[in-house]
mmCIF file of C-alpha atoms in Angstrom:
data_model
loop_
_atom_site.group_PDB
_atom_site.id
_atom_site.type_symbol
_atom_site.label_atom_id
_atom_site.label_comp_id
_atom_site.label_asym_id
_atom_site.label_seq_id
_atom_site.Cartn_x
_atom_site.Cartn_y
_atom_site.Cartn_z
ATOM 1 C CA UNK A 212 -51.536 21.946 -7.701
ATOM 2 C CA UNK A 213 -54.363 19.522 -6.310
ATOM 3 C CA UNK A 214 -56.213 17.080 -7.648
ATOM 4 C CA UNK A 215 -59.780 16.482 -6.141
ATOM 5 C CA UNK A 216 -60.467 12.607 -6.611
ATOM 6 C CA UNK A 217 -64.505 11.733 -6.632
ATOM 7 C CA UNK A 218 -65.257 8.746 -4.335
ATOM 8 C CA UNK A 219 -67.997 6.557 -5.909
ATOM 9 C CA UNK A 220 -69.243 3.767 -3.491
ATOM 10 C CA UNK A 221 -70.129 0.489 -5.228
ATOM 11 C CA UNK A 222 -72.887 -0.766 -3.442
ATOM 12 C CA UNK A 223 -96.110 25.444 -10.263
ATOM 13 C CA UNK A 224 -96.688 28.103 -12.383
ATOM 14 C CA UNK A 225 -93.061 29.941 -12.221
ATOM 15 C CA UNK A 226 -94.599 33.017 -11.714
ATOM 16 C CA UNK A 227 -96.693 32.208 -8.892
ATOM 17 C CA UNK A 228 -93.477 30.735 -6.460
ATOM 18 C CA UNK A 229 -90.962 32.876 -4.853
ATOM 19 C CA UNK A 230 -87.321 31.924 -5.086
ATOM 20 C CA UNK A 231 -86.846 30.208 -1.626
ATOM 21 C CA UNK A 232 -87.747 26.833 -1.794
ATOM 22 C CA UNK A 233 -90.775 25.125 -0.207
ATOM 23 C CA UNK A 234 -91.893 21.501 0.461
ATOM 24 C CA UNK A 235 -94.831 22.032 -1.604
ATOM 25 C CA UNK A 236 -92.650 22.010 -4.537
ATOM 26 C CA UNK A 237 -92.477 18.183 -3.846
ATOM 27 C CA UNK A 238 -96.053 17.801 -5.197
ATOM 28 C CA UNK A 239 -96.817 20.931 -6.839
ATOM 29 C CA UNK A 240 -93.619 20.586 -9.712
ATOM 30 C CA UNK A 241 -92.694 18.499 -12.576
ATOM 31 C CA UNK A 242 -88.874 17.810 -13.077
ATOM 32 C CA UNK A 243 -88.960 20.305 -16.037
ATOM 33 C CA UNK A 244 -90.860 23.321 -14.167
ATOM 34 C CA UNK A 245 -88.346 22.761 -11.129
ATOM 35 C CA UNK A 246 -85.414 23.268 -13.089
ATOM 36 C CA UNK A 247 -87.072 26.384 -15.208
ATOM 37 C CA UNK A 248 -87.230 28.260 -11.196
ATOM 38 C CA UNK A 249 -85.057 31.036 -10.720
ATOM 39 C CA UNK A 250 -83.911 28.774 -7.389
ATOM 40 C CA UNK A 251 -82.436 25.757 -9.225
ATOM 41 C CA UNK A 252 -80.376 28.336 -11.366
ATOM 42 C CA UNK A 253 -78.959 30.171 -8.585
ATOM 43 C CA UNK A 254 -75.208 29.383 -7.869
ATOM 44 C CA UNK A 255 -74.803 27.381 -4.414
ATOM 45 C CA UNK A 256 -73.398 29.615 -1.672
ATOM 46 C CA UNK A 257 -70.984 27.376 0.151
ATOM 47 C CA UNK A 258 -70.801 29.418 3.833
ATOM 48 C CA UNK A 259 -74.395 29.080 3.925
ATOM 49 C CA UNK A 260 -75.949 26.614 1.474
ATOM 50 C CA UNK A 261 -79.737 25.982 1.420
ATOM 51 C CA UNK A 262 -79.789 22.851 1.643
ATOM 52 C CA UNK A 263 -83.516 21.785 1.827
ATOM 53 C CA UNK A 264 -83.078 23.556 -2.375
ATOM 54 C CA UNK A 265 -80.147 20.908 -2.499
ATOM 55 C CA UNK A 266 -81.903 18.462 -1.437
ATOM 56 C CA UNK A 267 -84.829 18.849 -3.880
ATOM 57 C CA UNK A 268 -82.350 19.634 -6.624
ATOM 58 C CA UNK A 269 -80.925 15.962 -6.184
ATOM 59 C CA UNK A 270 -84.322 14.363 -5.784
ATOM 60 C CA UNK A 271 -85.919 16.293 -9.056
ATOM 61 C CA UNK A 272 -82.641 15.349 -10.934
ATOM 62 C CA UNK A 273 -83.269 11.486 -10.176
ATOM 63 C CA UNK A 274 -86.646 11.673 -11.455
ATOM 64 C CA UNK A 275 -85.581 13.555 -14.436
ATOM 65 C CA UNK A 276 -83.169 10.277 -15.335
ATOM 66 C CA UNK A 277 -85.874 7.462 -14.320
ATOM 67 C CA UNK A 278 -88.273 9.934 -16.853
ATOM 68 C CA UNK A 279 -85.604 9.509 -19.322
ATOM 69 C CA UNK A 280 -85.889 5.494 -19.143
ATOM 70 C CA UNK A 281 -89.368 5.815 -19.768
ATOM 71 C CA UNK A 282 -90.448 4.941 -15.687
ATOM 72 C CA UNK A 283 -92.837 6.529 -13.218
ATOM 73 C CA UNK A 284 -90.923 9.238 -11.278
ATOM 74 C CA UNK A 285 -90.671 8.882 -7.208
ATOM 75 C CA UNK A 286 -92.497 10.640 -5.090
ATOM 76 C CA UNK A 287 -90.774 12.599 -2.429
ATOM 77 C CA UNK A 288 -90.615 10.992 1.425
ATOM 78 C CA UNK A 289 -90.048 13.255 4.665
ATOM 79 C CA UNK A 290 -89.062 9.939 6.687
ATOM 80 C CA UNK A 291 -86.408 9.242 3.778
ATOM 81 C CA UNK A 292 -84.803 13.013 3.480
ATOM 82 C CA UNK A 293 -84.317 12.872 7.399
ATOM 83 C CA UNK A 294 -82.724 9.865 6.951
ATOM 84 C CA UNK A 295 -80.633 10.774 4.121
ATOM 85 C CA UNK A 296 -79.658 14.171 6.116
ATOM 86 C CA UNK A 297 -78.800 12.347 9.408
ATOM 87 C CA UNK A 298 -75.927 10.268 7.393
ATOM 88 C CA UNK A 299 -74.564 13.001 5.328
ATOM 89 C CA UNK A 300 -73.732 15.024 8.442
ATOM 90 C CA UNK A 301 -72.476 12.001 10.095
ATOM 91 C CA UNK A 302 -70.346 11.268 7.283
ATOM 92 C CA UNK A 303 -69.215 14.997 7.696
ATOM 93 C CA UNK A 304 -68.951 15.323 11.283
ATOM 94 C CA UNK A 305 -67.008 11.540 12.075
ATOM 95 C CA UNK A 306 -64.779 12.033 8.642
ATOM 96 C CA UNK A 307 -66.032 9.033 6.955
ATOM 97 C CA UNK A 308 -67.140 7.754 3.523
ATOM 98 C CA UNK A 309 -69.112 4.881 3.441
ATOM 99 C CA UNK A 310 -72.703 3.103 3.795
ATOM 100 C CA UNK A 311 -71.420 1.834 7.294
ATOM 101 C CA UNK A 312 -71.174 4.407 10.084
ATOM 102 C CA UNK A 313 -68.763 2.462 12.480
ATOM 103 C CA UNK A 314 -69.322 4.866 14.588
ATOM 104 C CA UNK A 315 -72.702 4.626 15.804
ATOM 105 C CA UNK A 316 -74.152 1.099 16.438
ATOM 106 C CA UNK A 317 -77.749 1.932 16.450
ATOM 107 C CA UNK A 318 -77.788 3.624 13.173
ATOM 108 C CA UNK A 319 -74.619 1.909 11.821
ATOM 109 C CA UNK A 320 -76.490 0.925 8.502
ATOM 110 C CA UNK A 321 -79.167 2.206 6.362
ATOM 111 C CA UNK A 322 -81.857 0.117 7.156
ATOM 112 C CA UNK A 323 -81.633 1.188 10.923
ATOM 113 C CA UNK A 324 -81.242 4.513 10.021
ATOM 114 C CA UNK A 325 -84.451 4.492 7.908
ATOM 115 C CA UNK A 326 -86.441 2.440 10.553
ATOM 116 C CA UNK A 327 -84.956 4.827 13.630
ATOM 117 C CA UNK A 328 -86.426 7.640 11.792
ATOM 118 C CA UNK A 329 -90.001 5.585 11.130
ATOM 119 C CA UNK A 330 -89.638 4.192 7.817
ATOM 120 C CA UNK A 331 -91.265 1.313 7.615
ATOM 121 C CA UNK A 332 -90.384 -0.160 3.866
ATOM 122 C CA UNK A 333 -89.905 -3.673 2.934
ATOM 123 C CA UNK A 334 -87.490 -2.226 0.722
ATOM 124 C CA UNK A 335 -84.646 0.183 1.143
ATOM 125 C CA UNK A 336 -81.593 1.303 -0.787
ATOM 126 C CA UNK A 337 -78.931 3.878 -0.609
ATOM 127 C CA UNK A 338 -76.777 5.942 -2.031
ATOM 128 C CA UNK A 339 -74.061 8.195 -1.474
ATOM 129 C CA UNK A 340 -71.567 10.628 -3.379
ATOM 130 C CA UNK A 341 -68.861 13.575 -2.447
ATOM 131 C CA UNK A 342 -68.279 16.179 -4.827
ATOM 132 C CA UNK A 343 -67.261 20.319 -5.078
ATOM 133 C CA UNK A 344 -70.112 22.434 -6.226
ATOM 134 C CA UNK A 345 -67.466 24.299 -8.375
ATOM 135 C CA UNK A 346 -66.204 23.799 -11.645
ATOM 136 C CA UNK A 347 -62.606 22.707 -11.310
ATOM 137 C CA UNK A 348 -60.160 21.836 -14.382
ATOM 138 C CA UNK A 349 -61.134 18.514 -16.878
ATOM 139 C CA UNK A 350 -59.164 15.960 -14.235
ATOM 140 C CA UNK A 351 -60.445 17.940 -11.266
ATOM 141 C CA UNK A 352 -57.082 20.001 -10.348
ATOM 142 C CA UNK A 353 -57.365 22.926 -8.627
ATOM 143 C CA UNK A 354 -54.783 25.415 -6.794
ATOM 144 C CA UNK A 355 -55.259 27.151 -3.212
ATOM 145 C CA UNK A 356 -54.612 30.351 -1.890
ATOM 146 C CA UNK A 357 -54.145 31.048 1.670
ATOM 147 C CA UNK A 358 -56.065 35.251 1.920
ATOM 148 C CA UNK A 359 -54.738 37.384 5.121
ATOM 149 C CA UNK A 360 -57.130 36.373 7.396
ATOM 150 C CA UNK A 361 -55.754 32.647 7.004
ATOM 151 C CA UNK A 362 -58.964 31.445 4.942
ATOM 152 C CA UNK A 363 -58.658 29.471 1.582
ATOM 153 C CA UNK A 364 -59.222 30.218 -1.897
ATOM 154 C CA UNK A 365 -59.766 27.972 -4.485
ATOM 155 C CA UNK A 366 -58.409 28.895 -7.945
ATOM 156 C CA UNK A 367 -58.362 27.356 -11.411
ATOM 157 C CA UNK A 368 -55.248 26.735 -13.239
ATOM 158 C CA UNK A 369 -55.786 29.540 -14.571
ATOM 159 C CA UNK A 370 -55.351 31.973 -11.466
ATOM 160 C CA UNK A 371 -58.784 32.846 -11.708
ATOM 161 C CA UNK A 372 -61.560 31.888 -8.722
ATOM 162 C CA UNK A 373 -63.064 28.730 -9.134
ATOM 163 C CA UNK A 374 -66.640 29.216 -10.887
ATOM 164 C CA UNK A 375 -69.556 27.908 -8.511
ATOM 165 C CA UNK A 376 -72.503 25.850 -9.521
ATOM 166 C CA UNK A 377 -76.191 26.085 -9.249
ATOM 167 C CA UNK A 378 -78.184 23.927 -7.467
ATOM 168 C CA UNK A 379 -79.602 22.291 -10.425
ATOM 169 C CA UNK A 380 -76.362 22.287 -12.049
ATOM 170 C CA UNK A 381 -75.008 19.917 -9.408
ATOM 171 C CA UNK A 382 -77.709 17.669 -8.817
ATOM 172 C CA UNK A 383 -77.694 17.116 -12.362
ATOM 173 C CA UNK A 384 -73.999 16.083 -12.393
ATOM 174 C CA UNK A 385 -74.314 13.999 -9.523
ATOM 175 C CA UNK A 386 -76.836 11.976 -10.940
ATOM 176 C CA UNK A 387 -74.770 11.593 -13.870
ATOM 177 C CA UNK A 388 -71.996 10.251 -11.481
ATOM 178 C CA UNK A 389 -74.483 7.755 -10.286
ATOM 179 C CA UNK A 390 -75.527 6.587 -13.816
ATOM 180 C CA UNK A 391 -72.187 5.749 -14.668
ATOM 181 C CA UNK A 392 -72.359 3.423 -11.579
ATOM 182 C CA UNK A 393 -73.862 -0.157 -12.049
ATOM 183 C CA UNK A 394 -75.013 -0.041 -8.445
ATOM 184 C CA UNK A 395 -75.881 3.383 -8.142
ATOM 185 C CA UNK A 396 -77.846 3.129 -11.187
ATOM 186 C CA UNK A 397 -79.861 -0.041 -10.371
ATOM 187 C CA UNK A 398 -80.859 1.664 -7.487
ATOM 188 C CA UNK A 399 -82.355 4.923 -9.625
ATOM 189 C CA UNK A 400 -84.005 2.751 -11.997
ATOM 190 C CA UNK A 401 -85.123 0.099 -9.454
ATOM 191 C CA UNK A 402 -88.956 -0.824 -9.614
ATOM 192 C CA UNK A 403 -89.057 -1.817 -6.101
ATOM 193 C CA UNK A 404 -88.976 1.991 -5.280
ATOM 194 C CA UNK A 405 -91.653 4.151 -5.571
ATOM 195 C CA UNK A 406 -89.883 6.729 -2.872
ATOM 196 C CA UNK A 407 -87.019 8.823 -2.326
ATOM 197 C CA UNK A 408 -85.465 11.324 -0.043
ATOM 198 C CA UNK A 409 -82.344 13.115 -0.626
ATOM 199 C CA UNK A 410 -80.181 15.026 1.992
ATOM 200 C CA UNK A 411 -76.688 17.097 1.488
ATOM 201 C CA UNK A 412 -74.407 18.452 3.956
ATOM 202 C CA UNK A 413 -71.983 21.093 3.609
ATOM 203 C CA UNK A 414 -69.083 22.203 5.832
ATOM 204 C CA UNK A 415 -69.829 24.954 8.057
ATOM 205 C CA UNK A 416 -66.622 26.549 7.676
ATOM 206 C CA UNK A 417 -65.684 25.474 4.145
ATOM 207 C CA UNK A 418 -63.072 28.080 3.778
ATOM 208 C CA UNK A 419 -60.753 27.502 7.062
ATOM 209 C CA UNK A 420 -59.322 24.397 5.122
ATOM 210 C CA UNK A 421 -57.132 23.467 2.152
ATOM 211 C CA UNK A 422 -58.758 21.225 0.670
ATOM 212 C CA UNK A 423 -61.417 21.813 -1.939
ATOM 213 C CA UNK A 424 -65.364 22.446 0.174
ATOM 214 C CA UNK A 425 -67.336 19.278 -1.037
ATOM 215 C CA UNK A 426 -71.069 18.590 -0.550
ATOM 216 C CA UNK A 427 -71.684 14.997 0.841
ATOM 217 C CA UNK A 428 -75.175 13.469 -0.156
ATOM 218 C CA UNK A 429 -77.232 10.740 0.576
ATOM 219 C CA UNK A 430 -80.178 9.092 -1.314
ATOM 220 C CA UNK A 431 -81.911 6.825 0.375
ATOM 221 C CA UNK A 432 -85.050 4.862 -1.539
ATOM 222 C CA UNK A 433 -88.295 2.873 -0.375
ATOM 223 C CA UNK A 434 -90.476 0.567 -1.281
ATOM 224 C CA UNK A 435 -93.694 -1.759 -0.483
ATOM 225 C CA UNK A 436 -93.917 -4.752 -1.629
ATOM 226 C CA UNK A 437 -97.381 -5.219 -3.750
#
């Protein structure tokens, strides 16, 4: 039996859009009309994830909680996403989980990272989260089971394949997972930013391991002072 433990830093008309995602969703949708597209309800596909859907999935989700708290949503920032992409596969590549990226001195935190990629906020924040995009048991246990070819599958307790999520399915609990974060949260609800980019990564071999796939996934925020 495993256990998967989550690591929490501290710090359009429906109709009228096809299923694959595009940018012009950014300005074009409203939290609600994102998550009513046939693309937000589709189940993730690990080996080859689309990530610029995750991405948007994790940004509309945000918005939907600052909406809840009765504030202005944040508009969507190319500069930021890039950003937020470059750590996540950092963070993937180098094996690490944190804000710092020890190994790279020039974008070691997430201001220069921001700035390298032409931000130029007088206000940044960030944050990050790990997590499966499958539904494992209440305490997150799972089993594994090595196939013939000497790939991985990922079972419940039952015996049964683990279920996968959709895209707006996990950006929704992720956000959640933030929420329940004091740091996380105050930087969601924060007034001093009016924008966001998300970016995920996603193992390109999730299966040739034991271990559970997990998406990693950056926010980082912006703001200008008034």
């Amino acid at each position: 039996m495993k256990y998967f433990l989550l690591p929490i830093t501290v710090m359009l008309s429906l109709a009228a859009h096809a299923q694959s995602f595009s940018e012009n969703w950014y300005t074009e949708l409203s939290v609600d009309s994102f998550f009513k597209t046939e693309a937000a309800k589709t189940n993730i596909d690990v080996e080859t994830p689309d990530i610029a859907l995750l991405n948007a999935a994790i940004f509309f989700a945000t918005n939907e909680a600052r909406i809840k708290k009765k504030m202005e949503p944040m508009r969507y920032d190319a500069v930021l996403e890039k950003a937020a992409e470059f750590h996540s596969d950092a963070m993937r590549e180098k094996r690490f989980f944190n804000h710092v990226n020890k190994t790279d001195r020039e974008n070691r935190t997430p201001e220069q990272r921001i700035a390298n990629k032409g931000g130029e906020f007088d206000a940044t924040g960030e944050n990050i989260i790990e997590m499966p995009p499958y539904k494992t048991g209440p305490k997150g246990e799972y089993d594994v089971s090595k196939n013939a070819d000497g790939t991985f599958a990922f079972l419940g307790m039952n015996g049964k394949p683990l279920k996968i999520v959709s895209y707006g399915d996990f950006a929704r609990a992720a956000v959640r997972l933030w929420m329940k974060s004091p740091d996380h949260k105050a930087n969601i609800l924060s007034k001093n930013f009016t924008y966001l980019g998300c970016g995920a990564s996603i193992e390109e071999d999730p299966f040739n391991f034991k271990t559970l796939p997990t998406a990693l996934v950056t926010q980082n925020f912006g703001g200008y002072n008034p």
